mmCIF file of C-alpha atoms in Angstrom:
data_model
loop_
_atom_site.group_PDB
_atom_site.id
_atom_site.type_symbol
_atom_site.label_atom_id
_atom_site.label_comp_id
_atom_site.label_asym_id
_atom_site.label_seq_id
_atom_site.Cartn_x
_atom_site.Cartn_y
_atom_site.Cartn_z
ATOM 1 C CA MET A 1 -63.379 -90.703 -73.108
ATOM 2 C CA LYS A 2 -60.736 -89.827 -75.706
ATOM 3 C CA ASN A 3 -59.975 -86.534 -73.905
ATOM 4 C CA TRP A 4 -59.576 -88.366 -70.623
ATOM 5 C CA LYS A 5 -57.088 -90.816 -72.202
ATOM 6 C CA THR A 6 -55.121 -87.978 -73.796
ATOM 7 C CA TRP A 7 -54.989 -86.156 -70.484
ATOM 8 C CA ALA A 8 -53.820 -89.282 -68.605
ATOM 9 C CA LEU A 9 -51.174 -89.998 -71.243
ATOM 10 C CA SER A 10 -49.921 -86.403 -71.048
ATOM 11 C CA ILE A 11 -49.589 -86.642 -67.256
ATOM 12 C CA LEU A 12 -47.715 -89.949 -67.605
ATOM 13 C CA VAL A 13 -45.281 -88.568 -70.192
ATOM 14 C CA PHE A 14 -44.768 -85.392 -68.140
ATOM 15 C CA SER A 15 -44.039 -87.481 -65.007
ATOM 16 C CA ILE A 16 -41.532 -89.649 -66.858
ATOM 17 C CA VAL A 17 -39.732 -86.579 -68.258
ATOM 18 C CA ILE A 18 -39.549 -84.966 -64.798
ATOM 19 C CA HIS A 19 -38.354 -88.240 -63.275
ATOM 20 C CA ILE A 20 -35.542 -88.644 -65.829
ATOM 21 C CA ALA A 21 -34.561 -84.964 -65.505
ATOM 22 C CA LEU A 22 -34.277 -85.323 -61.718
ATOM 23 C CA ILE A 23 -32.183 -88.487 -61.998
ATOM 24 C CA TYR A 24 -29.784 -86.813 -64.431
ATOM 25 C CA SER A 25 -29.523 -83.564 -62.467
ATOM 26 C CA PHE A 26 -29.196 -85.152 -59.008
ATOM 27 C CA PRO A 27 -25.371 -85.654 -59.108
ATOM 28 C CA THR A 28 -24.861 -82.038 -60.188
ATOM 29 C CA LEU A 29 -27.237 -80.704 -57.515
ATOM 30 C CA LEU A 30 -25.498 -82.825 -54.894
ATOM 31 C CA MET A 31 -22.016 -81.752 -55.991
ATOM 32 C CA ASN A 32 -23.013 -78.084 -56.085
ATOM 33 C CA LYS A 33 -24.127 -78.435 -52.453
ATOM 34 C CA VAL A 34 -20.822 -80.112 -51.512
ATOM 35 C CA ILE A 35 -18.813 -77.414 -53.323
ATOM 36 C CA LEU A 36 -20.795 -74.634 -51.612
ATOM 37 C CA GLU A 37 -20.360 -76.209 -48.167
ATOM 38 C CA ASN A 38 -16.655 -76.691 -48.807
ATOM 39 C CA SER A 39 -16.213 -73.033 -49.813
ATOM 40 C CA GLU A 40 -17.894 -71.996 -46.578
ATOM 41 C CA ARG A 41 -15.650 -74.339 -44.565
ATOM 42 C CA ALA A 42 -12.508 -72.891 -46.211
ATOM 43 C CA ASN A 43 -13.776 -69.251 -46.150
ATOM 44 C CA GLY A 44 -13.700 -68.998 -49.928
ATOM 45 C CA THR A 45 -12.600 -70.709 -53.105
ATOM 46 C CA ASN A 46 -9.047 -71.745 -54.006
ATOM 47 C CA LYS A 47 -8.270 -72.445 -50.354
ATOM 48 C CA PHE A 48 -7.840 -75.772 -48.619
ATOM 49 C CA ALA A 49 -10.121 -76.750 -45.749
ATOM 50 C CA HIS A 50 -8.468 -79.367 -43.543
ATOM 51 C CA ILE A 51 -11.251 -81.623 -42.350
ATOM 52 C CA PRO A 52 -10.871 -82.877 -38.761
ATOM 53 C CA ARG A 53 -10.059 -86.563 -38.345
ATOM 54 C CA ALA A 54 -13.157 -88.722 -38.707
ATOM 55 C CA THR A 55 -14.647 -90.175 -35.541
ATOM 56 C CA ALA A 56 -18.113 -91.416 -34.606
ATOM 57 C CA THR A 57 -19.019 -87.876 -33.546
ATOM 58 C CA ASN A 58 -17.215 -85.968 -36.312
ATOM 59 C CA LYS A 59 -19.290 -86.637 -39.423
ATOM 60 C CA SER A 60 -17.940 -84.181 -42.008
ATOM 61 C CA ILE A 61 -17.690 -86.843 -44.728
ATOM 62 C CA THR A 62 -20.020 -89.680 -45.674
ATOM 63 C CA ARG A 63 -18.581 -93.118 -44.821
ATOM 64 C CA PRO A 64 -15.151 -91.710 -43.938
ATOM 65 C CA SER A 65 -12.030 -93.684 -43.161
ATOM 66 C CA PRO A 66 -10.769 -92.953 -39.631
ATOM 67 C CA ASP A 67 -7.274 -93.734 -40.940
ATOM 68 C CA ILE A 68 -7.247 -91.101 -43.672
ATOM 69 C CA ALA A 69 -6.931 -87.336 -43.258
ATOM 70 C CA TYR A 70 -9.027 -85.461 -45.807
ATOM 71 C CA SER A 71 -8.498 -81.908 -47.077
ATOM 72 C CA SER A 72 -10.572 -80.265 -49.786
ATOM 73 C CA CYS A 73 -10.487 -77.136 -51.935
ATOM 74 C CA THR A 74 -13.173 -75.655 -54.127
ATOM 75 C CA ILE A 75 -11.366 -74.810 -57.359
ATOM 76 C CA ASP A 76 -12.512 -71.692 -59.232
ATOM 77 C CA ILE A 77 -10.740 -71.199 -62.562
ATOM 78 C CA SER A 78 -13.056 -68.477 -63.868
ATOM 79 C CA GLN A 79 -10.311 -65.859 -63.325
ATOM 80 C CA GLY A 80 -7.350 -68.034 -64.324
ATOM 81 C CA PRO A 81 -5.604 -71.383 -63.802
ATOM 82 C CA VAL A 82 -5.178 -72.801 -60.309
ATOM 83 C CA LYS A 83 -2.138 -74.679 -59.038
ATOM 84 C CA ILE A 84 -2.558 -77.300 -56.312
ATOM 85 C CA THR A 85 0.289 -78.761 -54.291
ATOM 86 C CA ILE A 86 -0.040 -81.241 -51.452
ATOM 87 C CA PRO A 87 2.683 -82.974 -49.428
ATOM 88 C CA ALA A 88 3.465 -86.448 -50.768
ATOM 89 C CA THR A 89 3.290 -88.484 -47.587
ATOM 90 C CA LYS A 90 3.846 -92.211 -47.079
ATOM 91 C CA PRO A 91 2.519 -94.845 -47.037
ATOM 92 C CA TYR A 92 -0.096 -93.307 -49.338
ATOM 93 C CA SER A 93 -1.399 -89.876 -50.248
ATOM 94 C CA SER A 94 -3.332 -88.712 -53.279
ATOM 95 C CA LEU A 95 -4.987 -85.745 -54.941
ATOM 96 C CA SER A 96 -8.311 -86.240 -56.745
ATOM 97 C CA ILE A 97 -10.187 -83.716 -58.878
ATOM 98 C CA LEU A 98 -13.968 -84.155 -58.868
ATOM 99 C CA GLY A 99 -16.147 -82.495 -61.484
ATOM 100 C CA THR A 100 -19.469 -80.809 -60.829
ATOM 101 C CA ASP A 101 -21.247 -84.016 -61.843
ATOM 102 C CA THR A 102 -19.355 -85.943 -59.058
ATOM 103 C CA MET A 103 -17.185 -87.691 -61.649
ATOM 104 C CA ASN A 104 -13.592 -88.335 -60.617
ATOM 105 C CA LEU A 105 -11.633 -86.530 -63.338
ATOM 106 C CA LEU A 106 -8.140 -87.413 -62.171
ATOM 107 C CA THR A 107 -6.287 -88.938 -59.231
ATOM 108 C CA ILE A 108 -2.541 -88.717 -58.765
ATOM 109 C CA ASN A 109 -0.705 -90.158 -55.778
ATOM 110 C CA ASP A 110 2.597 -89.834 -53.954
ATOM 111 C CA GLN A 111 4.280 -92.154 -56.444
ATOM 112 C CA HIS A 112 3.803 -89.422 -59.082
ATOM 113 C CA ALA A 113 5.198 -86.666 -56.881
ATOM 114 C CA THR A 114 7.917 -84.346 -58.044
ATOM 115 C CA GLY A 115 10.051 -84.099 -54.933
ATOM 116 C CA GLU A 116 8.148 -83.798 -51.687
ATOM 117 C CA TYR A 117 4.896 -82.557 -53.213
ATOM 118 C CA ILE A 118 2.187 -83.747 -55.562
ATOM 119 C CA GLU A 119 1.538 -80.882 -57.988
ATOM 120 C CA LEU A 120 -1.234 -80.201 -60.468
ATOM 121 C CA VAL A 121 -2.365 -77.223 -62.550
ATOM 122 C CA VAL A 122 -6.061 -76.958 -63.419
ATOM 123 C CA ALA A 123 -7.219 -74.654 -66.224
ATOM 124 C CA LYS A 124 -9.869 -73.936 -68.821
ATOM 125 C CA ALA A 125 -9.134 -74.443 -72.496
ATOM 126 C CA GLY A 126 -7.271 -71.396 -73.820
ATOM 127 C CA GLN A 127 -5.909 -70.211 -70.461
ATOM 128 C CA LYS A 128 -2.158 -69.651 -70.336
ATOM 129 C CA THR A 129 -0.336 -72.108 -68.067
ATOM 130 C CA PRO A 130 3.346 -72.416 -67.082
ATOM 131 C CA PRO A 131 5.544 -74.151 -69.651
ATOM 132 C CA GLY A 132 6.522 -77.721 -68.872
ATOM 133 C CA ILE A 133 3.383 -78.488 -66.864
ATOM 134 C CA LYS A 134 0.547 -80.302 -68.585
ATOM 135 C CA PRO A 135 -2.626 -78.875 -67.035
ATOM 136 C CA LEU A 136 -5.871 -80.701 -66.377
ATOM 137 C CA ILE A 137 -8.422 -78.936 -68.580
ATOM 138 C CA LEU A 138 -11.882 -78.547 -67.048
ATOM 139 C CA ALA A 139 -15.145 -78.055 -68.903
ATOM 140 C CA SER A 140 -16.614 -75.898 -66.108
ATOM 141 C CA ASP A 141 -15.329 -73.079 -63.887
ATOM 142 C CA THR A 142 -15.536 -75.067 -60.656
ATOM 143 C CA ALA A 143 -14.409 -78.435 -59.351
ATOM 144 C CA LEU A 144 -13.407 -79.984 -56.064
ATOM 145 C CA ALA A 145 -9.865 -81.008 -55.121
ATOM 146 C CA LEU A 146 -9.747 -83.771 -52.505
ATOM 147 C CA ALA A 147 -6.493 -84.700 -50.782
ATOM 148 C CA ARG A 148 -6.176 -87.988 -48.911
ATOM 149 C CA TYR A 149 -3.321 -88.768 -46.517
ATOM 150 C CA VAL A 150 -3.025 -92.147 -44.778
ATOM 151 C CA ILE A 151 -2.577 -91.809 -41.010
ATOM 152 C CA LYS A 152 -0.062 -94.469 -39.978
ATOM 153 C CA SER A 153 -0.745 -94.216 -36.251
ATOM 154 C CA ASP A 154 -2.160 -91.911 -33.581
ATOM 155 C CA GLU A 155 1.407 -90.663 -32.990
ATOM 156 C CA ASN A 156 1.760 -89.908 -36.719
ATOM 157 C CA TRP A 157 -1.529 -87.983 -36.823
ATOM 158 C CA LYS A 158 -0.299 -84.749 -35.161
ATOM 159 C CA GLN A 159 2.744 -84.592 -37.431
ATOM 160 C CA LEU A 160 0.613 -85.274 -40.500
ATOM 161 C CA ASP A 161 -1.973 -82.678 -39.475
ATOM 162 C CA THR A 162 0.790 -80.057 -39.250
ATOM 163 C CA LEU A 163 2.342 -81.125 -42.544
ATOM 164 C CA ARG A 164 -0.920 -80.956 -44.498
ATOM 165 C CA GLN A 165 -1.250 -77.259 -43.592
ATOM 166 C CA SER A 166 1.509 -76.684 -46.184
ATOM 167 C CA ALA A 167 -0.832 -77.736 -49.019
ATOM 168 C CA THR A 168 -1.737 -74.918 -51.404
ATOM 169 C CA CYS A 169 -4.608 -74.365 -53.818
ATOM 170 C CA SER A 170 -4.253 -70.947 -55.406
ATOM 171 C CA ARG A 171 -4.592 -68.998 -58.626
ATOM 172 C CA LEU A 172 -1.419 -68.699 -60.701
ATOM 173 C CA MET B 1 -11.227 -93.397 -58.750
ATOM 174 C CA GLU B 2 -9.890 -95.989 -61.132
ATOM 175 C CA GLN B 3 -9.521 -99.500 -59.765
ATOM 176 C CA LYS B 4 -5.739 -99.343 -60.030
ATOM 177 C CA GLU B 5 -5.910 -96.431 -57.551
ATOM 178 C CA ALA B 6 -8.390 -97.856 -55.058
ATOM 179 C CA MET B 7 -10.793 -100.747 -54.611
ATOM 180 C CA TYR B 8 -13.469 -100.987 -51.915
ATOM 181 C CA PHE B 9 -15.195 -104.179 -50.807
ATOM 182 C CA THR B 10 -18.151 -104.072 -48.413
ATOM 183 C CA SER B 11 -19.532 -107.058 -46.531
ATOM 184 C CA ILE B 12 -22.862 -107.149 -44.717
ATOM 185 C CA LYS B 13 -22.869 -110.896 -43.953
ATOM 186 C CA ASP B 14 -20.647 -113.417 -42.184
ATOM 187 C CA SER B 15 -19.214 -116.564 -43.767
ATOM 188 C CA GLU B 16 -22.515 -118.383 -43.124
ATOM 189 C CA GLY B 17 -24.458 -115.748 -45.008
ATOM 190 C CA ASN B 18 -26.106 -114.190 -41.938
ATOM 191 C CA ALA B 19 -26.255 -110.424 -41.489
ATOM 192 C CA PHE B 20 -23.745 -108.981 -39.008
ATOM 193 C CA ASP B 21 -25.327 -108.602 -35.584
ATOM 194 C CA GLY B 22 -23.949 -106.332 -32.842
ATOM 195 C CA ASN B 23 -25.059 -108.867 -30.215
ATOM 196 C CA CYS B 24 -22.466 -111.334 -31.524
ATOM 197 C CA THR B 25 -18.711 -111.737 -31.520
ATOM 198 C CA TYR B 26 -16.943 -112.508 -34.789
ATOM 199 C CA HIS B 27 -13.472 -113.598 -35.765
ATOM 200 C CA LEU B 28 -12.002 -111.914 -38.827
ATOM 201 C CA GLU B 29 -9.108 -114.017 -40.075
ATOM 202 C CA GLY B 30 -6.965 -113.291 -43.083
ATOM 203 C CA SER B 31 -3.584 -112.774 -44.601
ATOM 204 C CA GLU B 32 -1.896 -109.716 -46.081
ATOM 205 C CA LEU B 33 -4.037 -107.935 -48.658
ATOM 206 C CA ASN B 34 -1.903 -107.322 -51.707
ATOM 207 C CA ALA B 35 -2.006 -103.542 -51.961
ATOM 208 C CA ARG B 36 0.237 -100.603 -51.115
ATOM 209 C CA TRP B 37 -2.056 -99.818 -48.172
ATOM 210 C CA TRP B 38 -5.270 -101.353 -46.853
ATOM 211 C CA SER B 39 -7.755 -101.017 -44.034
ATOM 212 C CA ILE B 40 -10.909 -102.749 -42.795
ATOM 213 C CA THR B 41 -13.448 -100.508 -41.040
ATOM 214 C CA ALA B 42 -16.777 -101.143 -39.321
ATOM 215 C CA TYR B 43 -19.755 -98.865 -40.066
ATOM 216 C CA SER B 44 -23.337 -98.638 -38.948
ATOM 217 C CA ILE B 45 -25.918 -99.352 -41.631
ATOM 218 C CA TYR B 46 -26.134 -95.539 -41.965
ATOM 219 C CA SER B 47 -22.456 -95.386 -43.088
ATOM 220 C CA GLU B 48 -21.349 -93.837 -39.784
ATOM 221 C CA LEU B 49 -18.372 -94.883 -37.683
ATOM 222 C CA ILE B 50 -19.505 -96.816 -34.618
ATOM 223 C CA GLU B 51 -19.037 -94.950 -31.352
ATOM 224 C CA ASN B 52 -16.683 -96.575 -28.858
ATOM 225 C CA PRO B 53 -14.573 -94.987 -26.110
ATOM 226 C CA GLU B 54 -11.318 -96.541 -27.333
ATOM 227 C CA GLY B 55 -11.760 -95.343 -30.920
ATOM 228 C CA ARG B 56 -11.235 -98.866 -32.300
ATOM 229 C CA TYR B 57 -12.948 -98.361 -35.639
ATOM 230 C CA SER B 58 -10.633 -100.375 -37.886
ATOM 231 C CA ILE B 59 -7.508 -102.389 -38.538
ATOM 232 C CA THR B 60 -4.957 -101.287 -41.120
ATOM 233 C CA LYS B 61 -1.830 -102.525 -42.814
ATOM 234 C CA ASN B 62 0.112 -100.425 -40.299
ATOM 235 C CA SER B 63 -1.791 -101.264 -37.141
ATOM 236 C CA VAL B 64 -2.745 -104.939 -37.378
ATOM 237 C CA ILE B 65 -0.822 -107.364 -35.160
ATOM 238 C CA ARG B 66 0.314 -110.329 -37.260
ATOM 239 C CA LYS B 67 1.150 -113.891 -36.341
ATOM 240 C CA GLU B 68 4.540 -115.351 -37.273
ATOM 241 C CA ASP B 69 3.212 -116.584 -40.618
ATOM 242 C CA GLY B 70 1.927 -113.101 -41.480
ATOM 243 C CA SER B 71 -1.745 -113.909 -40.972
ATOM 244 C CA TYR B 72 -3.897 -112.087 -38.419
ATOM 245 C CA LEU B 73 -6.951 -112.621 -36.263
ATOM 246 C CA THR B 74 -9.164 -109.682 -35.335
ATOM 247 C CA VAL B 75 -12.060 -109.921 -32.921
ATOM 248 C CA ILE B 76 -15.168 -107.915 -33.822
ATOM 249 C CA SER B 77 -17.197 -107.431 -30.690
ATOM 250 C CA PRO B 78 -19.085 -104.845 -28.627
ATOM 251 C CA SER B 79 -16.956 -105.758 -25.588
ATOM 252 C CA LYS B 80 -13.321 -104.770 -25.185
ATOM 253 C CA GLN B 81 -10.733 -107.279 -26.438
ATOM 254 C CA GLU B 82 -6.962 -107.611 -26.177
ATOM 255 C CA GLY B 83 -4.946 -107.427 -29.409
ATOM 256 C CA ASN B 84 -6.661 -106.778 -32.727
ATOM 257 C CA TRP B 85 -10.161 -105.530 -32.028
ATOM 258 C CA ILE B 86 -12.833 -103.689 -34.023
ATOM 259 C CA ALA B 87 -15.579 -102.369 -31.769
ATOM 260 C CA VAL B 88 -19.253 -102.565 -32.739
ATOM 261 C CA LYS B 89 -22.381 -101.493 -30.880
ATOM 262 C CA LYS B 90 -24.407 -104.051 -28.958
ATOM 263 C CA GLY B 91 -27.805 -104.632 -30.483
ATOM 264 C CA GLN B 92 -27.054 -102.852 -33.736
ATOM 265 C CA PRO B 93 -26.331 -104.332 -37.162
ATOM 266 C CA PHE B 94 -23.117 -103.280 -38.881
ATOM 267 C CA GLU B 95 -21.110 -103.514 -42.097
ATOM 268 C CA LEU B 96 -17.425 -103.902 -42.887
ATOM 269 C CA THR B 97 -15.545 -102.113 -45.673
ATOM 270 C CA ALA B 98 -12.104 -103.117 -46.923
ATOM 271 C CA ARG B 99 -10.178 -100.358 -48.690
ATOM 272 C CA LEU B 100 -7.259 -101.280 -50.919
ATOM 273 C CA TYR B 101 -5.124 -98.412 -52.235
ATOM 274 C CA ASN B 102 -2.968 -99.252 -55.250
ATOM 275 C CA PRO B 103 -3.968 -102.930 -55.316
ATOM 276 C CA ALA B 104 -1.475 -105.288 -56.956
ATOM 277 C CA SER B 105 -1.951 -106.009 -60.636
ATOM 278 C CA SER B 106 -2.745 -109.636 -59.756
ATOM 279 C CA ILE B 107 -5.824 -108.413 -57.850
ATOM 280 C CA LEU B 108 -6.903 -106.167 -60.713
ATOM 281 C CA LYS B 109 -6.735 -109.087 -63.141
ATOM 282 C CA THR B 110 -8.628 -111.588 -60.983
ATOM 283 C CA GLN B 111 -10.604 -109.481 -58.549
ATOM 284 C CA GLU B 112 -13.395 -112.052 -58.253
ATOM 285 C CA LYS B 113 -10.802 -114.442 -56.776
ATOM 286 C CA ILE B 114 -9.312 -112.016 -54.254
ATOM 287 C CA SER B 115 -8.651 -113.646 -50.912
ATOM 288 C CA LEU B 116 -10.521 -111.411 -48.478
ATOM 289 C CA PRO B 117 -10.555 -112.233 -44.741
ATOM 290 C CA LYS B 118 -13.028 -114.830 -43.498
ATOM 291 C CA ILE B 119 -15.519 -113.557 -40.914
ATOM 292 C CA THR B 120 -16.924 -116.244 -38.624
ATOM 293 C CA LYS B 121 -19.598 -115.824 -35.952
ATOM 294 C CA LYS B 122 -18.423 -117.167 -32.585
ATOM 295 C CA ALA B 123 -20.957 -116.346 -29.876
ATOM 296 C CA CYS B 124 -24.035 -114.204 -29.309
ATOM 297 C CA SER B 125 -25.580 -112.777 -26.165
#
């Protein structure tokens, strides 16, 4: 009887540990999948993929806004810092950096732009970055950059789609 | 994102507390949302945009047609409407999400009191 109880308790504890481990690792597993898919879409890391405008049939993003153009870049800083620039378009555009645990590490928008572009340098601690630019320091080698551009109208969409091709995400 | 960057509000029920029903027509009435940019979009319960030939998925700060006093009325319906219209699918439940980018500081301070549009059921078939 005692052995049976010990065995049942062991199974229970083991199940709880596995359950908690899965809950904690799920965001990272999910983000790793997103980062991998994004690299494939862009044909590599440190390159922007410009996601087609969301419609009922184009389902590249979960719960997308049909009024926002999304572009994304898998950042790889294992070989050095990466600089990201995106056009600062009105009425709203922004650049977000998402960590491998899905956490939003930073978002900057067109109101913080220097000139016509929003710029950001991403690096690991200890990597040399250009003077005068305060880099975002990452704890891991990879992250996801997500650019959002508001589409004012259907007429504005073609112009915006052309303009966003000028965004860069490349190693310094 | 931080709330000062963006706030999202999702509604699954009308002003009477009943779940949105694609067999019904609703009136969405409101005034300007105090943010640098905003939109209100309809989704299926699976978070997908709702298919419609005209591509009328949403209204936005840029696209909504306002009355003289700045308020607006949008019809949410599976059948085509003149003016402000968000299309939904007949027979299917749906949800609405309001996105506010750079909401005003007054909204950040008293977000529980934000004046979101009222959504009233009008007729069902």
